[in-house]
Amino acid sequence: MIATGALSAAPAQALTTPTIAAKGGYVMNNGTAKTLYTKAADTRRSTGSTTKIMTAKVVLSQANLNLDAKVTIQKAYSDYVVANNASQAHLIVGDQVTVRQLLYGLMLPSGCDAAYALADKFGTGTTRAARVKSFIGKMNTAAKNLGLTNTHFDSFDGIGNGSNYSTPKDLTKIASSAMKNSTFKTVVKTKTTTQKVTTKSGGYRNYTWENTNKSLLSGYSGMIGVKTGSGPEAKYCLVFAATRNGKTVIGTVLASTSITARESDAKKLMNYAFAK
């Protein structure tokens, strides 16, 4: 009897805090905003294409938004991705693509051409340059409205000009806010999509896009998003979210060492967060 009592009184095994390859990381409980993991969570870093979370958030927060409004793809958008050797949705000049379709092109294949089209559509001004500047201004206003002090955007897609940065904690808060939007949530948990668009000549073509988020594609249980990012300065980034047994965890890893490492980092952090 004494032995049994001693066994039952043994403390539960302490959770070992995971070691990640990324230079920065942060995870929180999305329901309570409680911090579950932190590593250099307030250190400013380049964000790569995780910037596009805010791009999508700004679009989706527009008053009287019509997701079915059509946007004509301009040569400037394709020239831009070619010039920057950027990730793209392979949008074809002259095609009529809806705002909703552009959001898929933005978030799944990480299309910088789709980001440009959205910034051009939802910025204000008489020139494309003015509209883009206006849109980036809206991104910074949205960051301020969320109370973020370590985030600044100088691009609509993460191809920054020296001052495009955020932190693991700030990016997690941006993603958490964006995930309150049902359209955003639907888009980022989509593995692949085929979208039918109208061509310049009045015909149709299909765009097929696959999500760059390998954790989503490889079937991490409960995975619901959010966005990858990479770049020479940003290294390998991932903003992630998953739900299990009614608990949603959301977090970010910045400056990991490879695509495989950022996925491994995210899985370690999600497993840890769900066990807490």
Short mmCIF file of C-alpha atoms in Angstrom, two decimals:
data_model
loop_
_atom_site.label_atom_id
_atom_site.label_comp_id
_atom_site.label_asym_id
_atom_site.label_seq_id
_atom_site.Cartn_x
_atom_site.Cartn_y
_atom_site.Cartn_z
CA MET A 1 0.00 0.00 0.00
CA ILE A 2 2.82 2.39 0.88
CA ALA A 3 4.52 1.75 -2.47
CA THR A 4 1.30 2.47 -4.37
CA GLY A 5 0.82 5.72 -2.47
CA ALA A 6 4.36 6.78 -3.27
CA LEU A 7 3.83 6.08 -6.96
CA SER A 8 0.60 8.01 -7.19
CA ALA A 9 2.19 11.00 -5.49
CA ALA A 10 5.03 11.16 -8.02
CA PRO A 11 5.00 14.49 -9.86
CA ALA A 12 4.09 14.59 -13.55
CA GLN A 13 7.17 14.65 -15.75
CA ALA A 14 8.19 18.23 -16.46
CA LEU A 15 7.88 19.35 -20.06
CA THR A 16 11.23 19.96 -21.69
CA THR A 17 11.35 23.31 -23.46
CA PRO A 18 12.18 22.59 -27.11
CA THR A 19 15.37 23.74 -28.78
CA ILE A 20 14.78 25.30 -32.22
CA ALA A 21 17.10 26.21 -35.07
CA ALA A 22 15.34 29.55 -35.62
CA LYS A 23 16.87 32.67 -34.06
CA GLY A 24 13.48 33.82 -32.82
CA GLY A 25 10.25 32.12 -31.82
CA TYR A 26 6.98 32.74 -30.04
CA VAL A 27 3.82 30.73 -29.38
CA MET A 28 0.62 31.69 -27.61
CA ASN A 29 -2.76 30.21 -26.80
CA ASN A 30 -4.98 31.93 -29.34
CA GLY A 31 -8.02 31.83 -27.06
CA THR A 32 -6.40 33.34 -23.96
CA ALA A 33 -3.38 35.14 -25.51
CA LYS A 34 -1.24 33.39 -22.87
CA THR A 35 2.44 33.08 -23.86
CA LEU A 36 3.47 29.42 -24.15
CA TYR A 37 6.99 29.75 -25.60
CA THR A 38 9.40 32.58 -26.21
CA LYS A 39 12.87 32.95 -27.74
CA ALA A 40 14.09 36.44 -28.68
CA ALA A 41 10.38 37.12 -29.24
CA ASP A 42 10.77 40.92 -29.26
CA THR A 43 13.88 41.06 -31.44
CA ARG A 44 13.25 42.79 -34.75
CA ARG A 45 14.04 40.72 -37.83
CA SER A 46 13.35 40.70 -41.53
CA THR A 47 10.07 38.86 -42.14
CA GLY A 48 10.18 37.79 -45.80
CA SER A 49 6.80 36.77 -47.18
CA THR A 50 5.18 36.46 -43.74
CA THR A 51 4.64 40.18 -44.46
CA LYS A 52 1.78 39.04 -46.73
CA ILE A 53 -0.32 38.19 -43.68
CA MET A 54 -0.67 41.93 -43.11
CA THR A 55 -1.22 42.51 -46.84
CA ALA A 56 -4.21 40.16 -46.69
CA LYS A 57 -5.43 41.62 -43.39
CA VAL A 58 -5.46 45.16 -44.84
CA VAL A 59 -7.36 44.02 -47.94
CA LEU A 60 -9.94 42.15 -45.86
CA SER A 61 -10.48 45.12 -43.53
CA GLN A 62 -11.53 47.45 -46.37
CA ALA A 63 -14.99 48.95 -45.99
CA ASN A 64 -17.65 47.48 -48.32
CA LEU A 65 -15.17 44.94 -49.67
CA ASN A 66 -16.36 43.04 -52.74
CA LEU A 67 -14.34 39.82 -52.91
CA ASP A 68 -15.71 39.13 -56.37
CA ALA A 69 -14.53 42.46 -57.84
CA LYS A 70 -12.24 41.80 -60.80
CA VAL A 71 -8.71 43.15 -61.09
CA THR A 72 -6.96 43.33 -64.46
CA ILE A 73 -3.41 41.97 -64.25
CA GLN A 74 -0.92 44.61 -65.38
CA LYS A 75 2.47 44.10 -67.03
CA ALA A 76 4.04 46.00 -64.11
CA TYR A 77 3.17 43.12 -61.77
CA SER A 78 4.89 40.45 -63.87
CA ASP A 79 7.85 42.74 -64.61
CA TYR A 80 8.25 43.26 -60.86
CA VAL A 81 8.48 39.56 -59.99
CA VAL A 82 10.90 38.89 -62.84
CA ALA A 83 13.12 41.84 -61.84
CA ASN A 84 13.19 40.68 -58.20
CA ASN A 85 13.34 36.94 -58.91
CA ALA A 86 10.38 36.78 -56.55
CA SER A 87 7.92 34.03 -55.69
CA GLN A 88 4.86 34.40 -57.88
CA ALA A 89 1.36 33.21 -58.67
CA HIS A 90 2.25 33.34 -62.40
CA LEU A 91 -0.55 35.80 -63.11
CA ILE A 92 -0.91 36.51 -66.83
CA VAL A 93 -1.15 40.07 -68.10
CA GLY A 94 -4.68 41.00 -69.13
CA ASP A 95 -6.39 38.29 -67.08
CA GLN A 96 -9.34 39.34 -64.91
CA VAL A 97 -8.74 37.93 -61.45
CA THR A 98 -11.11 38.47 -58.52
CA VAL A 99 -9.95 39.89 -55.19
CA ARG A 100 -10.74 36.54 -53.54
CA GLN A 101 -8.63 34.71 -56.14
CA LEU A 102 -5.78 37.17 -55.62
CA LEU A 103 -5.86 36.36 -51.90
CA TYR A 104 -5.35 32.67 -52.76
CA GLY A 105 -2.54 33.65 -55.15
CA LEU A 106 -1.02 35.77 -52.39
CA MET A 107 -1.15 33.25 -49.56
CA LEU A 108 -0.69 29.81 -51.20
CA PRO A 109 2.15 30.16 -53.77
CA SER A 110 3.20 33.41 -52.01
CA GLY A 111 2.68 35.47 -55.16
CA CYS A 112 4.44 38.82 -55.07
CA ASP A 113 2.57 39.60 -58.30
CA ALA A 114 -0.73 39.03 -56.44
CA ALA A 115 0.52 41.25 -53.59
CA TYR A 116 1.33 44.03 -56.07
CA ALA A 117 -2.09 43.71 -57.71
CA LEU A 118 -3.82 44.00 -54.32
CA ALA A 119 -1.71 46.98 -53.22
CA ASP A 120 -2.46 48.72 -56.53
CA LYS A 121 -6.18 47.96 -56.16
CA PHE A 122 -6.60 48.99 -52.51
CA GLY A 123 -4.17 51.90 -52.19
CA THR A 124 -5.37 55.40 -53.05
CA GLY A 125 -3.73 57.81 -55.48
CA THR A 126 -3.59 58.79 -59.13
CA THR A 127 -0.40 56.84 -59.91
CA ARG A 128 0.54 53.22 -59.20
CA ALA A 129 3.49 54.38 -57.09
CA ALA A 130 1.18 56.58 -54.99
CA ARG A 131 -1.32 53.75 -54.54
CA VAL A 132 1.40 51.32 -53.43
CA LYS A 133 2.77 53.87 -50.96
CA SER A 134 -0.74 54.45 -49.63
CA PHE A 135 -1.34 50.72 -49.20
CA ILE A 136 1.93 50.23 -47.29
CA GLY A 137 0.82 53.15 -45.11
CA LYS A 138 -2.38 51.22 -44.34
CA MET A 139 -0.25 48.22 -43.33
CA ASN A 140 1.69 50.37 -40.85
CA THR A 141 -1.51 51.94 -39.50
CA ALA A 142 -2.94 48.46 -38.94
CA ALA A 143 0.21 47.48 -37.01
CA LYS A 144 -0.11 50.60 -34.83
CA ASN A 145 -3.80 49.85 -34.23
CA LEU A 146 -2.79 46.43 -32.90
CA GLY A 147 -0.40 48.17 -30.49
CA LEU A 148 2.70 46.75 -32.15
CA THR A 149 5.85 48.77 -31.50
CA ASN A 150 8.43 46.49 -33.15
CA THR A 151 6.86 46.19 -36.60
CA HIS A 152 7.34 48.32 -39.70
CA PHE A 153 6.54 47.67 -43.34
CA ASP A 154 8.15 49.28 -46.35
CA SER A 155 6.83 46.75 -48.86
CA PHE A 156 3.57 44.97 -49.69
CA ASP A 157 5.23 41.54 -49.98
CA GLY A 158 8.35 41.39 -47.80
CA ILE A 159 10.85 42.41 -50.49
CA GLY A 160 11.86 45.28 -48.25
CA ASN A 161 13.95 48.36 -48.81
CA GLY A 162 15.85 48.20 -45.54
CA SER A 163 13.10 48.79 -43.00
CA ASN A 164 10.66 45.90 -43.32
CA TYR A 165 10.74 44.13 -39.98
CA SER A 166 8.72 42.57 -37.21
CA THR A 167 9.22 40.17 -34.30
CA PRO A 168 7.96 36.67 -33.53
CA LYS A 169 5.52 38.09 -30.98
CA ASP A 170 4.24 40.88 -33.25
CA LEU A 171 3.78 38.59 -36.25
CA THR A 172 1.88 36.13 -34.07
CA LYS A 173 -0.45 38.94 -32.98
CA ILE A 174 -0.96 40.04 -36.62
CA ALA A 175 -1.81 36.46 -37.60
CA SER A 176 -4.12 36.01 -34.62
CA SER A 177 -6.00 39.15 -35.63
CA ALA A 178 -6.15 38.07 -39.29
CA MET A 179 -7.47 34.62 -38.33
CA LYS A 180 -10.62 36.28 -36.93
CA ASN A 181 -11.60 36.87 -40.56
CA SER A 182 -13.39 33.84 -42.00
CA THR A 183 -12.11 34.43 -45.56
CA PHE A 184 -8.50 34.64 -44.35
CA LYS A 185 -8.96 31.49 -42.26
CA THR A 186 -10.42 29.60 -45.24
CA VAL A 187 -7.62 30.70 -47.58
CA VAL A 188 -4.66 29.86 -45.33
CA LYS A 189 -5.85 26.36 -44.47
CA THR A 190 -6.28 25.48 -48.17
CA LYS A 191 -3.70 22.97 -49.42
CA THR A 192 -4.31 23.38 -53.16
CA THR A 193 -6.82 25.29 -55.25
CA THR A 194 -7.76 25.67 -58.90
CA GLN A 195 -9.23 29.06 -59.80
CA LYS A 196 -10.99 29.85 -63.08
CA VAL A 197 -10.33 33.36 -64.39
CA THR A 198 -11.39 35.39 -67.42
CA THR A 199 -8.70 36.06 -70.03
CA LYS A 200 -8.10 39.26 -71.98
CA SER A 201 -9.90 37.80 -75.01
CA GLY A 202 -12.96 36.85 -72.98
CA GLY A 203 -12.11 33.17 -72.62
CA TYR A 204 -11.15 31.28 -69.47
CA ARG A 205 -8.09 29.75 -67.93
CA ASN A 206 -7.36 27.90 -64.70
CA TYR A 207 -4.69 28.78 -62.18
CA THR A 208 -3.67 25.93 -59.87
CA TRP A 209 -1.82 26.88 -56.70
CA GLU A 210 -0.28 24.75 -53.95
CA ASN A 211 0.38 26.01 -50.45
CA THR A 212 4.07 26.57 -49.61
CA ASN A 213 3.33 25.53 -46.01
CA LYS A 214 4.78 22.01 -45.88
CA SER A 215 3.42 21.33 -42.36
CA LEU A 216 -0.07 21.80 -43.77
CA LEU A 217 0.70 19.62 -46.79
CA SER A 218 2.35 16.87 -44.74
CA GLY A 219 -0.73 16.62 -42.57
CA TYR A 220 0.33 17.90 -39.15
CA SER A 221 -2.76 17.06 -37.08
CA GLY A 222 -4.99 20.10 -36.61
CA MET A 223 -2.88 22.45 -38.77
CA ILE A 224 -4.93 25.46 -39.94
CA GLY A 225 -2.31 27.82 -41.47
CA VAL A 226 -0.69 30.34 -41.75
CA LYS A 227 2.23 31.56 -43.93
CA THR A 228 5.81 30.82 -44.94
CA GLY A 229 8.50 33.38 -45.61
CA SER A 230 12.08 33.35 -46.79
CA GLY A 231 14.77 35.61 -48.12
CA PRO A 232 18.52 36.32 -48.00
CA GLU A 233 18.11 38.38 -44.83
CA ALA A 234 14.98 36.75 -43.40
CA LYS A 235 16.34 33.18 -43.82
CA TYR A 236 13.42 30.76 -43.29
CA CYS A 237 10.29 31.87 -41.47
CA LEU A 238 6.92 30.34 -40.65
CA VAL A 239 3.83 31.68 -38.95
CA PHE A 240 1.74 28.68 -37.90
CA ALA A 241 -1.54 27.80 -36.23
CA ALA A 242 -3.19 24.56 -35.23
CA THR A 243 -6.28 23.46 -33.30
CA ARG A 244 -6.61 20.31 -31.20
CA ASN A 245 -9.40 19.44 -28.76
CA GLY A 246 -10.77 22.96 -28.94
CA LYS A 247 -7.40 24.60 -28.17
CA THR A 248 -5.80 26.77 -30.84
CA VAL A 249 -2.12 27.64 -30.65
CA ILE A 250 -0.54 30.21 -32.92
CA GLY A 251 3.09 31.20 -33.28
CA THR A 252 6.05 32.27 -35.37
CA VAL A 253 9.60 31.18 -36.05
CA LEU A 254 11.95 33.70 -37.69
CA ALA A 255 15.39 33.15 -39.21
CA SER A 256 15.45 29.36 -39.17
CA THR A 257 18.16 27.56 -41.15
CA SER A 258 16.20 25.76 -43.91
CA ILE A 259 12.70 24.86 -45.12
CA THR A 260 12.98 21.54 -43.27
CA ALA A 261 14.25 23.23 -40.10
CA ARG A 262 11.45 25.83 -39.96
CA GLU A 263 8.87 23.04 -40.31
CA SER A 264 10.59 20.98 -37.61
CA ASP A 265 10.81 24.08 -35.36
CA ALA A 266 7.09 24.79 -35.81
CA LYS A 267 6.08 21.18 -35.11
CA LYS A 268 8.22 21.09 -31.94
CA LEU A 269 6.65 24.32 -30.72
CA MET A 270 3.10 23.22 -31.50
CA ASN A 271 3.61 19.85 -29.77
CA TYR A 272 5.04 21.66 -26.75
CA ALA A 273 2.23 24.21 -26.70
CA PHE A 274 -0.48 21.54 -26.87
CA ALA A 275 1.17 19.62 -24.02
CA LYS A 276 1.24 22.67 -21.73
#
